[in-house]
Short mmCIF file of C-alpha atoms and ligand atoms in Angstrom, two decimals:
data_model
loop_
_atom_site.label_atom_id
_atom_site.label_comp_id
_atom_site.label_asym_id
_atom_site.label_seq_id
_atom_site.Cartn_x
_atom_site.Cartn_y
_atom_site.Cartn_z
CA UNK A 6 -0.04 0.04 0.15
CA UNK A 7 2.40 2.53 0.71
CA UNK A 8 4.87 1.67 -1.98
CA UNK A 9 2.86 2.66 -4.49
CA UNK A 10 2.21 6.37 -2.62
CA UNK A 11 6.53 6.24 -2.70
CA UNK A 12 6.09 5.65 -6.11
CA UNK A 13 3.09 8.36 -6.73
CA UNK A 14 5.68 10.37 -4.83
CA UNK A 15 8.66 10.26 -6.49
CA UNK A 16 6.43 11.02 -9.89
CA UNK A 17 5.48 14.21 -7.99
CA UNK A 18 8.70 15.34 -7.50
CA UNK A 19 8.93 15.44 -11.46
CA UNK A 20 6.27 17.42 -11.53
CA UNK A 21 6.12 20.03 -8.70
CA UNK A 22 9.09 22.42 -7.62
CA UNK A 23 10.44 21.14 -4.06
CA UNK A 24 9.20 23.53 -2.30
CA UNK A 25 5.19 22.76 -3.10
CA UNK A 26 6.64 18.92 -1.83
CA UNK A 27 7.81 19.79 1.17
CA UNK A 28 5.31 22.17 2.90
CA UNK A 29 2.31 20.27 0.80
CA UNK A 30 2.71 16.58 0.09
CA UNK A 31 4.88 14.93 2.33
CA UNK A 32 2.79 16.02 5.09
CA UNK A 33 0.08 13.77 3.46
CA UNK A 34 -0.03 10.20 4.88
CA UNK A 35 -1.40 7.33 2.92
CA UNK A 36 -3.52 5.53 5.56
CA UNK A 37 -5.89 3.10 3.76
CA UNK A 38 -6.32 2.37 0.13
CA UNK A 39 -9.14 -0.15 -1.59
CA UNK A 40 -10.39 -0.45 -5.43
CA UNK A 41 -11.73 2.03 -5.32
CA UNK A 42 -10.44 5.03 -3.22
CA UNK A 43 -7.80 6.15 -1.44
CA UNK A 44 -7.43 8.00 2.15
CA UNK A 45 -5.07 10.26 3.35
CA UNK A 46 -4.89 12.53 6.77
CA UNK A 47 -3.42 15.66 6.62
CA UNK A 48 -2.91 18.47 9.29
CA UNK A 49 -5.82 20.27 9.28
CA UNK A 50 -8.47 21.75 7.00
CA UNK A 51 -6.48 24.46 5.92
CA UNK A 52 -4.21 21.93 4.21
CA UNK A 53 -7.68 19.97 2.80
CA UNK A 54 -8.72 23.06 1.11
CA UNK A 55 -5.27 23.82 -0.61
CA UNK A 56 -4.56 20.87 -1.85
CA UNK A 57 -8.15 19.90 -3.35
CA UNK A 58 -7.76 23.41 -5.30
CA UNK A 59 -3.92 23.48 -6.03
CA UNK A 60 -2.92 19.48 -6.24
CA UNK A 61 -5.20 17.18 -6.86
CA UNK A 62 -5.48 16.94 -10.25
CA UNK A 63 -2.26 15.78 -10.85
CA UNK A 64 -2.05 13.84 -7.26
CA UNK A 65 -4.57 11.81 -9.40
CA UNK A 66 -2.89 11.95 -12.14
CA UNK A 67 0.33 10.64 -10.48
CA UNK A 68 -1.63 7.86 -9.20
CA UNK A 69 -3.64 6.66 -12.14
CA UNK A 70 -0.27 6.55 -13.66
CA UNK A 71 1.36 4.09 -11.07
CA UNK A 72 -1.65 1.89 -10.14
CA UNK A 73 -3.51 2.11 -13.24
CA UNK A 74 -6.29 2.55 -11.85
CA UNK A 75 -8.53 6.44 -11.01
CA UNK A 76 -9.26 6.32 -7.30
CA UNK A 77 -11.19 8.37 -5.17
CA UNK A 78 -8.66 10.75 -3.68
CA UNK A 79 -10.58 10.80 0.12
CA UNK A 80 -8.57 13.70 1.59
CA UNK A 81 -8.78 14.37 5.22
CA UNK A 82 -7.67 16.38 8.61
CA UNK A 83 -6.03 14.76 11.47
CA UNK A 84 -6.94 17.52 13.38
CA UNK A 85 -10.62 15.54 13.42
CA UNK A 86 -9.47 12.09 14.02
CA UNK A 87 -7.33 13.71 16.73
CA UNK A 88 -4.70 11.69 15.68
CA UNK A 89 -1.60 13.17 17.28
CA UNK A 90 0.59 14.99 15.53
CA UNK A 91 3.63 16.76 16.83
CA UNK A 92 5.86 17.04 13.26
CA UNK A 93 3.31 18.84 11.83
CA UNK A 94 2.29 21.61 14.64
CA UNK A 95 4.78 23.90 14.13
CA UNK A 96 4.12 23.67 10.26
CA UNK A 97 0.75 23.94 10.91
CA UNK A 98 0.91 27.21 13.36
CA UNK A 99 3.56 28.78 11.14
CA UNK A 100 1.72 28.43 7.61
CA UNK A 101 -0.14 31.01 6.26
CA UNK A 102 -4.41 31.26 5.54
CA UNK A 103 -5.14 30.51 2.46
CA UNK A 104 -6.93 33.61 2.90
CA UNK A 105 -3.38 35.40 3.27
CA UNK A 106 -1.94 33.36 0.73
CA UNK A 107 -4.57 34.97 -1.60
CA UNK A 108 -4.14 38.46 -0.06
CA UNK A 109 -0.43 38.81 -0.52
CA UNK A 110 -1.01 37.59 -4.46
CA UNK A 111 -3.45 39.81 -5.07
CA UNK A 112 -1.25 42.99 -4.06
CA UNK A 113 1.79 41.76 -6.37
CA UNK A 114 -0.65 42.23 -9.38
CA UNK A 115 -0.41 38.86 -10.00
CA UNK A 116 -3.00 36.45 -11.88
CA UNK A 117 -3.29 32.99 -8.38
CA UNK A 118 -4.48 31.36 -11.84
CA UNK A 119 -1.53 31.57 -13.52
CA UNK A 120 0.95 28.76 -11.15
CA UNK A 121 3.31 26.36 -12.54
CA UNK A 122 0.89 23.66 -12.15
CA UNK A 123 -1.75 25.18 -14.20
CA UNK A 124 1.05 25.16 -17.00
CA UNK A 125 0.57 22.47 -19.40
CA UNK A 126 3.91 22.07 -20.71
CA UNK A 127 4.50 20.48 -24.33
CA UNK A 128 7.58 20.72 -27.02
CA UNK A 129 6.79 24.66 -27.63
CA UNK A 130 7.69 25.39 -23.89
CA UNK A 131 9.31 23.21 -22.42
CA UNK A 132 12.56 25.20 -22.30
CA UNK A 133 10.88 28.28 -21.70
CA UNK A 134 9.28 26.10 -18.66
CA UNK A 135 12.38 24.46 -17.11
CA UNK A 136 14.75 28.10 -17.49
CA UNK A 137 11.21 29.63 -15.48
CA UNK A 138 11.06 26.32 -12.51
CA UNK A 139 15.22 27.08 -12.36
CA UNK A 140 14.78 30.56 -12.17
CA UNK A 141 11.81 30.40 -9.17
CA UNK A 142 13.91 27.92 -7.17
CA UNK A 143 16.94 30.05 -7.10
CA UNK A 144 16.37 33.49 -7.51
CA UNK A 145 19.17 35.27 -9.27
CA UNK A 146 21.62 32.60 -8.95
CA UNK A 147 20.46 30.16 -12.66
CA UNK A 148 19.70 32.74 -15.48
CA UNK A 149 19.57 36.24 -15.20
CA UNK A 150 18.29 38.62 -16.47
CA UNK A 151 15.54 35.38 -18.02
CA UNK A 152 14.08 36.65 -21.01
CA UNK A 153 11.08 34.99 -22.37
CA UNK A 154 10.08 35.80 -25.80
CA UNK A 155 7.47 34.09 -27.64
CA UNK A 156 4.31 35.20 -30.32
CA UNK A 157 1.03 36.80 -29.12
CA UNK A 158 -1.21 34.50 -26.74
CA UNK A 159 1.35 31.91 -25.95
CA UNK A 160 1.58 31.94 -22.83
CA UNK A 161 4.68 34.39 -22.05
CA UNK A 162 2.70 36.03 -19.01
CA UNK A 163 0.93 33.21 -17.45
CA UNK A 164 4.91 31.70 -17.15
CA UNK A 165 6.31 34.99 -15.62
CA UNK A 166 3.17 35.07 -13.17
CA UNK A 167 3.95 31.30 -12.19
CA UNK A 168 7.66 32.55 -11.07
CA UNK A 169 5.90 35.37 -8.72
CA UNK A 170 3.46 33.02 -7.61
CA UNK A 171 6.09 30.46 -6.67
CA UNK A 172 8.63 32.79 -4.47
CA UNK A 173 5.93 34.45 -2.79
CA UNK A 174 3.89 31.61 -1.83
CA UNK A 175 7.18 30.12 -0.56
CA UNK A 176 8.74 32.73 1.20
CA UNK A 177 6.59 36.02 1.89
CA UNK A 178 9.93 37.71 2.89
CA UNK A 179 10.87 38.23 -1.01
CA UNK A 180 10.33 41.26 -2.05
CA UNK A 181 8.75 41.34 -5.79
CA UNK A 182 7.35 43.31 -8.20
CA UNK A 183 5.53 42.46 -10.99
CA UNK A 184 4.46 45.01 -13.76
CA UNK A 185 3.49 45.82 -17.28
CA UNK A 186 6.52 47.75 -19.00
CA UNK A 187 3.42 51.12 -19.60
CA UNK A 188 2.87 50.25 -15.80
CA UNK A 189 7.00 51.21 -14.93
CA UNK A 190 6.52 53.95 -17.59
CA UNK A 191 3.62 55.60 -15.51
CA UNK A 192 4.81 54.99 -12.35
CA UNK A 193 7.89 56.60 -13.52
CA UNK A 194 6.33 59.80 -15.43
CA UNK A 195 4.20 60.13 -12.15
CA UNK A 196 6.85 59.67 -9.34
CA UNK A 197 9.07 62.81 -12.24
CA UNK A 198 6.05 64.86 -11.89
CA UNK A 199 5.26 64.67 -8.08
CA UNK A 200 8.42 64.72 -7.23
CA UNK A 201 9.09 60.98 -5.98
CA UNK A 202 11.54 59.53 -8.12
CA UNK A 203 13.30 58.79 -4.55
CA UNK A 204 10.40 56.10 -3.80
CA UNK A 205 10.00 55.45 -7.44
CA UNK A 206 13.99 53.76 -7.28
CA UNK A 207 13.79 52.85 -3.55
CA UNK A 208 11.08 50.88 -5.05
CA UNK A 209 12.24 49.44 -8.16
CA UNK A 210 16.47 48.79 -6.97
CA UNK A 211 15.44 47.15 -4.20
CA UNK A 212 14.30 44.08 -4.74
CA UNK A 213 14.25 40.06 -5.02
CA UNK A 214 13.10 39.92 -8.80
CA UNK A 215 11.89 42.40 -10.89
CA UNK A 216 8.88 40.81 -13.53
CA UNK A 217 8.30 43.44 -16.91
CA UNK A 218 5.45 42.06 -19.00
CA UNK A 219 6.04 43.19 -22.80
CA UNK A 220 8.98 44.79 -22.77
CA UNK A 221 8.70 45.55 -26.26
CA UNK A 222 6.05 48.90 -25.38
CA UNK A 223 9.52 50.45 -23.65
CA UNK A 224 10.70 50.70 -27.34
CA UNK A 225 11.17 54.63 -28.47
CA UNK A 226 10.65 55.85 -24.58
CA UNK A 227 13.92 57.36 -23.99
CA UNK A 228 13.40 58.25 -20.65
CA UNK A 229 11.88 55.36 -19.08
CA UNK A 230 14.89 53.15 -21.13
CA UNK A 231 17.05 55.51 -19.20
CA UNK A 232 15.67 55.16 -15.85
CA UNK A 233 14.48 51.16 -16.55
CA UNK A 234 18.91 50.28 -17.40
CA UNK A 235 20.07 52.07 -14.15
CA UNK A 236 17.34 49.72 -11.71
CA UNK A 237 18.33 46.54 -14.06
CA UNK A 238 21.67 47.58 -13.23
CA UNK A 239 21.03 47.90 -9.43
CA UNK A 240 19.09 44.68 -9.35
CA UNK A 241 21.48 42.60 -11.53
CA UNK A 242 25.16 43.82 -9.52
CA UNK A 243 22.90 42.89 -6.73
CA UNK A 244 22.73 39.29 -7.68
CA UNK A 245 18.41 39.80 -7.58
CA UNK A 246 16.40 38.52 -10.54
CA UNK A 247 15.15 39.56 -13.48
CA UNK A 248 12.68 38.06 -15.98
CA UNK A 249 11.22 40.29 -18.69
CA UNK A 250 8.62 39.22 -21.86
CA UNK A 251 8.31 40.06 -25.01
CA UNK A 252 7.13 39.06 -28.34
CA UNK A 253 9.76 39.92 -30.26
CA UNK A 254 13.37 39.20 -30.16
CA UNK A 255 16.04 41.69 -28.22
CA UNK A 256 17.55 42.46 -31.78
CA UNK A 257 14.39 43.09 -33.00
CA UNK A 258 12.53 45.47 -31.17
CA UNK A 259 12.92 48.94 -32.28
CA UNK A 260 13.92 51.97 -31.00
CA UNK A 261 15.86 50.54 -27.79
CA UNK A 262 18.96 51.51 -26.58
CA UNK A 263 21.96 49.20 -27.36
CA UNK A 264 23.29 48.70 -23.99
CA UNK A 265 19.85 47.60 -23.03
CA UNK A 266 19.21 45.33 -26.37
CA UNK A 267 22.91 43.72 -24.95
CA UNK A 268 22.04 43.54 -21.51
CA UNK A 269 18.82 41.45 -22.37
CA UNK A 270 20.52 38.65 -23.60
CA UNK A 271 23.16 38.43 -20.79
CA UNK A 272 21.12 35.97 -18.94
CA UNK A 273 18.86 33.48 -21.03
CA UNK A 274 16.86 33.97 -23.82
CA UNK A 275 14.14 31.47 -24.03
CA UNK A 276 11.50 31.38 -26.10
CA UNK A 277 7.91 29.75 -26.06
CA UNK A 278 6.67 28.15 -29.95
CA UNK A 279 3.37 27.35 -31.49
CA UNK A 280 2.02 24.90 -29.30
CA UNK A 281 1.22 20.71 -31.36
CA UNK A 282 -2.50 19.73 -31.60
CA UNK A 283 -1.67 17.91 -28.87
CA UNK A 284 -0.34 20.31 -26.34
CA UNK A 285 -3.75 22.71 -27.45
CA UNK A 286 -5.86 19.37 -26.24
CA UNK A 287 -4.39 19.24 -22.77
CA UNK A 288 -4.05 22.78 -22.72
CA UNK A 289 -8.18 22.73 -23.30
CA UNK A 290 -8.53 19.82 -21.04
CA UNK A 291 -6.44 21.29 -18.21
CA UNK A 292 -9.24 24.48 -18.37
CA UNK A 293 -12.10 22.70 -18.85
CA UNK A 294 -10.77 20.70 -15.22
CA UNK A 295 -10.57 24.59 -13.71
CA UNK A 296 -14.05 24.70 -14.53
CA UNK A 297 -15.15 21.38 -13.07
CA UNK A 298 -16.23 20.58 -16.07
CA UNK A 299 -15.46 17.81 -18.18
CA UNK A 300 -14.84 17.81 -21.85
CA UNK A 301 -14.70 15.26 -24.32
CA UNK A 302 -12.04 14.39 -26.41
CA UNK A 303 -14.28 14.72 -29.57
CA UNK A 304 -14.67 18.68 -28.59
CA UNK A 305 -11.41 19.45 -27.59
CA UNK A 306 -9.70 18.20 -30.75
CA UNK A 307 -12.13 20.05 -32.95
CA UNK A 308 -11.56 23.45 -30.80
CA UNK A 309 -7.80 23.16 -31.07
CA UNK A 310 -8.22 22.32 -34.87
CA UNK A 311 -9.89 26.15 -35.17
CA UNK A 312 -6.81 27.64 -33.91
CA UNK A 313 -3.33 27.70 -35.64
CA UNK A 314 -1.22 28.62 -32.39
CA UNK A 315 -3.05 31.63 -30.22
CA UNK A 316 -3.79 29.59 -26.77
CA UNK A 317 -6.06 33.17 -25.52
CA UNK A 318 -7.98 32.83 -28.55
CA UNK A 319 -8.05 28.73 -27.86
CA UNK A 320 -8.78 29.29 -24.64
CA UNK A 321 -11.72 31.78 -25.36
CA UNK A 322 -13.09 29.49 -27.72
CA UNK A 323 -13.44 27.15 -24.75
CA UNK A 324 -15.11 29.71 -22.86
CA UNK A 325 -17.79 30.62 -24.87
CA UNK A 326 -18.85 26.56 -25.70
CA UNK A 327 -19.24 26.15 -21.89
CA UNK A 328 -21.01 29.20 -21.78
CA UNK A 329 -23.83 28.54 -24.36
CA UNK A 330 -24.01 24.69 -22.82
CA UNK A 331 -24.28 26.08 -19.74
CA UNK A 332 -27.00 28.63 -20.52
CA UNK A 333 -28.78 26.60 -22.72
CA UNK A 334 -28.40 23.34 -20.74
CA UNK A 335 -27.66 20.98 -23.31
CA UNK A 336 -24.13 19.02 -23.50
CA UNK A 337 -21.19 20.27 -24.97
CA UNK A 338 -20.42 18.56 -28.09
CA UNK A 339 -18.99 19.29 -30.93
CA UNK A 340 -22.44 20.86 -32.92
CA UNK A 341 -22.59 22.58 -29.96
CA UNK A 342 -19.15 23.98 -30.38
CA UNK A 343 -20.47 24.66 -34.14
CA UNK A 344 -23.20 26.71 -33.29
CA UNK A 345 -21.07 28.75 -30.60
CA UNK A 346 -18.51 29.68 -32.79
CA UNK A 347 -20.41 30.29 -35.82
CA UNK A 348 -19.52 33.66 -36.34
CA UNK A 349 -15.46 33.11 -35.53
CA UNK A 350 -15.26 30.20 -37.86
CA UNK A 351 -17.32 31.71 -40.66
CA UNK A 352 -14.93 34.58 -40.78
CA UNK A 353 -12.16 32.29 -40.11
CA UNK A 354 -12.51 29.85 -42.63
CA UNK A 355 -14.36 30.72 -45.75
CA UNK A 356 -12.20 31.30 -47.95
CA UNK A 357 -12.72 32.98 -50.83
CA UNK A 358 -12.28 30.91 -54.45
CA UNK A 359 -11.88 32.45 -57.81
CA UNK A 360 -14.91 30.70 -58.97
CA UNK A 361 -16.54 32.84 -56.34
CA UNK A 362 -15.29 35.90 -58.23
CA UNK A 363 -16.79 35.07 -61.72
CA UNK A 364 -19.75 34.60 -60.50
CA UNK A 365 -19.81 38.04 -58.88
CA UNK A 366 -18.46 39.69 -61.58
CA UNK A 367 -20.48 37.40 -63.96
CA UNK A 368 -23.96 38.62 -62.44
CA UNK A 369 -22.87 41.90 -62.52
CA UNK A 370 -21.92 42.49 -65.84
CA UNK A 371 -24.91 40.65 -66.97
CA UNK A 372 -23.14 37.85 -68.81
CA UNK A 373 -22.55 33.91 -68.07
CA UNK A 374 -19.43 32.81 -66.08
CA UNK A 375 -18.42 30.22 -68.38
CA UNK A 376 -18.47 33.61 -70.72
CA UNK A 377 -16.04 34.65 -68.60
CA UNK A 378 -13.55 32.00 -68.58
CA UNK A 379 -14.21 31.27 -72.52
CA UNK A 380 -11.93 32.87 -75.29
CA UNK A 381 -13.98 35.25 -76.72
CA UNK A 382 -12.34 37.98 -77.32
CA UNK A 383 -15.61 40.78 -77.34
CA UNK A 384 -14.76 43.81 -75.10
CA UNK A 385 -18.41 43.17 -73.83
CA UNK A 386 -16.06 40.20 -71.76
CA UNK A 387 -13.05 40.71 -71.48
CA UNK A 388 -13.73 43.36 -69.57
CA UNK A 389 -15.34 41.40 -66.51
CA UNK A 390 -12.42 38.61 -67.68
CA UNK A 391 -10.41 41.10 -66.42
CA UNK A 392 -11.73 42.29 -63.21
CA UNK A 393 -12.56 39.09 -62.30
CA UNK A 394 -8.45 38.46 -62.83
CA UNK A 395 -7.93 41.79 -61.17
CA UNK A 396 -9.81 41.10 -58.02
CA UNK A 397 -8.76 36.97 -58.25
CA UNK A 398 -5.18 38.85 -57.56
CA UNK A 399 -6.32 40.82 -54.58
CA UNK A 400 -8.30 38.76 -53.20
CA UNK A 401 -6.77 35.90 -53.14
CA UNK A 402 -3.60 34.75 -52.84
CA UNK A 403 -2.45 32.30 -55.64
CA UNK A 404 0.17 33.54 -58.15
CA UNK A 405 -0.93 35.23 -61.35
CA UNK A 406 -0.33 31.37 -63.85
CA UNK A 407 -2.56 30.16 -61.22
CA UNK A 408 -5.34 32.33 -62.06
CA UNK A 409 -4.34 31.89 -65.43
CA UNK A 410 -5.29 28.82 -65.68
CA UNK A 411 -8.42 29.56 -63.07
CA UNK A 412 -9.85 31.33 -66.21
CA UNK A 413 -10.23 28.90 -68.73
CA UNK A 414 -6.41 28.58 -69.16
CA UNK A 415 -5.04 31.51 -70.07
CA UNK A 416 -1.29 32.79 -69.86
CA UNK A 417 0.36 34.48 -66.59
CA UNK A 418 1.22 37.44 -68.56
CA UNK A 419 -2.66 37.87 -69.71
CA UNK A 420 -3.04 38.08 -65.65
CA UNK A 421 -0.46 40.89 -65.14
CA UNK A 422 -1.98 42.74 -68.00
CA UNK A 423 -5.47 42.63 -66.87
CA UNK A 424 -4.57 43.66 -63.32
CA UNK A 425 -2.28 46.18 -64.35
CA UNK A 426 -5.33 47.96 -66.55
CA UNK A 427 -7.94 47.22 -63.73
CA UNK A 428 -5.54 49.34 -61.48
CA UNK A 429 -5.45 52.15 -63.85
CA UNK A 430 -8.91 52.24 -64.67
CA UNK A 431 -10.10 52.19 -60.86
CA UNK A 432 -7.54 55.30 -60.35
CA UNK A 433 -8.39 57.06 -63.67
CA UNK A 434 -12.17 56.37 -63.62
CA UNK A 435 -14.31 56.72 -60.11
CA UNK A 436 -17.74 55.37 -61.10
CA UNK A 437 -15.78 52.25 -62.35
CA UNK A 438 -13.97 52.29 -59.12
CA UNK A 439 -17.25 52.18 -57.30
CA UNK A 440 -18.48 49.11 -59.36
CA UNK A 441 -15.62 47.14 -58.59
CA UNK A 442 -15.57 48.28 -54.81
CA UNK A 443 -19.22 47.26 -54.57
CA UNK A 444 -18.20 43.98 -56.62
CA UNK A 445 -15.35 43.18 -53.94
CA UNK A 446 -18.28 43.83 -51.27
CA UNK A 447 -20.74 41.19 -52.26
CA UNK A 448 -17.82 38.72 -52.83
CA UNK A 449 -16.52 39.08 -49.10
CA UNK A 450 -19.62 40.11 -47.43
CA UNK A 451 -21.10 36.60 -48.41
P1 LIG B 529 1.04 35.84 -23.66
O1 LIG B 529 1.63 36.94 -22.72
O2 LIG B 529 2.51 35.31 -24.44
O3 LIG B 529 0.16 37.07 -24.65
P2 LIG B 529 -0.52 34.74 -21.87
O4 LIG B 529 -0.11 33.98 -21.08
O5 LIG B 529 -1.46 36.06 -21.57
O6 LIG B 529 -0.02 34.93 -23.33
O7 LIG B 529 -1.44 33.29 -22.12
C1 LIG B 529 -2.99 33.74 -22.58
C2 LIG B 529 -3.64 32.46 -22.29
O8 LIG B 529 -3.22 30.66 -22.30
C3 LIG B 529 -4.19 32.60 -20.39
O9 LIG B 529 -4.98 32.30 -20.47
C4 LIG B 529 -2.68 31.75 -20.50
O10 LIG B 529 -3.25 30.82 -19.34
C5 LIG B 529 -3.22 30.19 -21.34
N1 LIG B 529 -2.17 29.18 -21.59
C6 LIG B 529 -0.99 29.88 -22.56
N2 LIG B 529 -0.33 28.89 -22.50
C7 LIG B 529 -0.82 27.90 -21.43
C8 LIG B 529 -0.01 26.46 -21.15
N3 LIG B 529 0.77 26.09 -21.64
N4 LIG B 529 -0.81 26.19 -20.16
C9 LIG B 529 -1.93 26.39 -20.05
N5 LIG B 529 -2.53 27.72 -20.44
C10 LIG B 529 -1.60 28.24 -20.93
MG1 LIG B 530 1.58 38.66 -22.17
#
């Protein structure tokens, strides 16, 4: 009975940081295990709610992996059972209450949902995740600064917040600041205006951990860059930790002083890439789990397939689907998801084809689509044909030769000529321009 828990514990050690293990997991004593459930006792009720809120899923997953069974996890308080437990009495006295911790996190402006536990690791973010974990365990010692970079909605803010959360919950005495670069700028401007620079510098230079989100927005702000340069040096020189996020590589941020740019690369640059399908599915499952919602596999795969990379967008889709299911009392399904996302999907997936264009143009010029594709040289047909070629060039991704062949096997130079000719006509003739705009509108707003 104990060995399965020891093995699960070993697995958990690879998934949680040392602090979480010693504070929350090792105090769990496995008292009993049956075919369907496993009973743990913990020092007090506070432990129960904290573990349930933060670690239950990962514990039950680990146990399931070791035992091959989905066991119900029953957690009880040793206080209730009057089990004498000297070894934990100190810890429970010292352990701050859940409210204290929540309050502390709130004051720091850190989103309490953005933790390491809720961060799904996939090949796209494995490196950045490992670096962030390492930084959270040894502030100022492993990578300084840690520069997290990646596209919009890929989890930069989440990962950086997770470091702040882990540090703040493990050591209240650590001085932490988490700001966006805009907040940093505004605070500095206000400090200048109200003659508070001494306080501003004290706040920003006397820190254990400084986290600045979206540092690319310092671009072009010379005075802020200057101040940040000194802040950076002061924190760096006292071996305290700096973490920055950016949607661009340091070398690609425009209008940033060279001395700052080079400092961004002093520590470690960790990038977050685009998630693959499995990671997207795992994130959807994790988010649903946080909302006490079981997401069917087919729906998870369907949703994951609708978004190329932006996880914020993906989570937005999930919320929409869950909301519709809850509001209408209908279970979540692929069909329901299609309805919930109808407008968005329509907008994203509708690609305009040459045939869409030809049929619209034909209607407007009162000819047949087959006339447009024909070789007829009369102006009656050649003008709409040229308009169609021009619009195809503008509204599709096709090359000149591809457009030519879609218009009944025309040469690519014919398409080039047509596009140029129509462009010129639009420039010179207002009523013709209005006509083309009306056709374009018809095509794009189906
Ligand atoms: P960024 O700062 O890169 O624009 P965020 O950190 O704000 O992106 O992430 C956008 C959303 O996606 C958030 O809801 C975040 O929790 C979620 N998210 C991103 N990556 C992950 C991940 N690996 N695991 C779980 N949720 C993620
Ligand atoms: Mg962000």
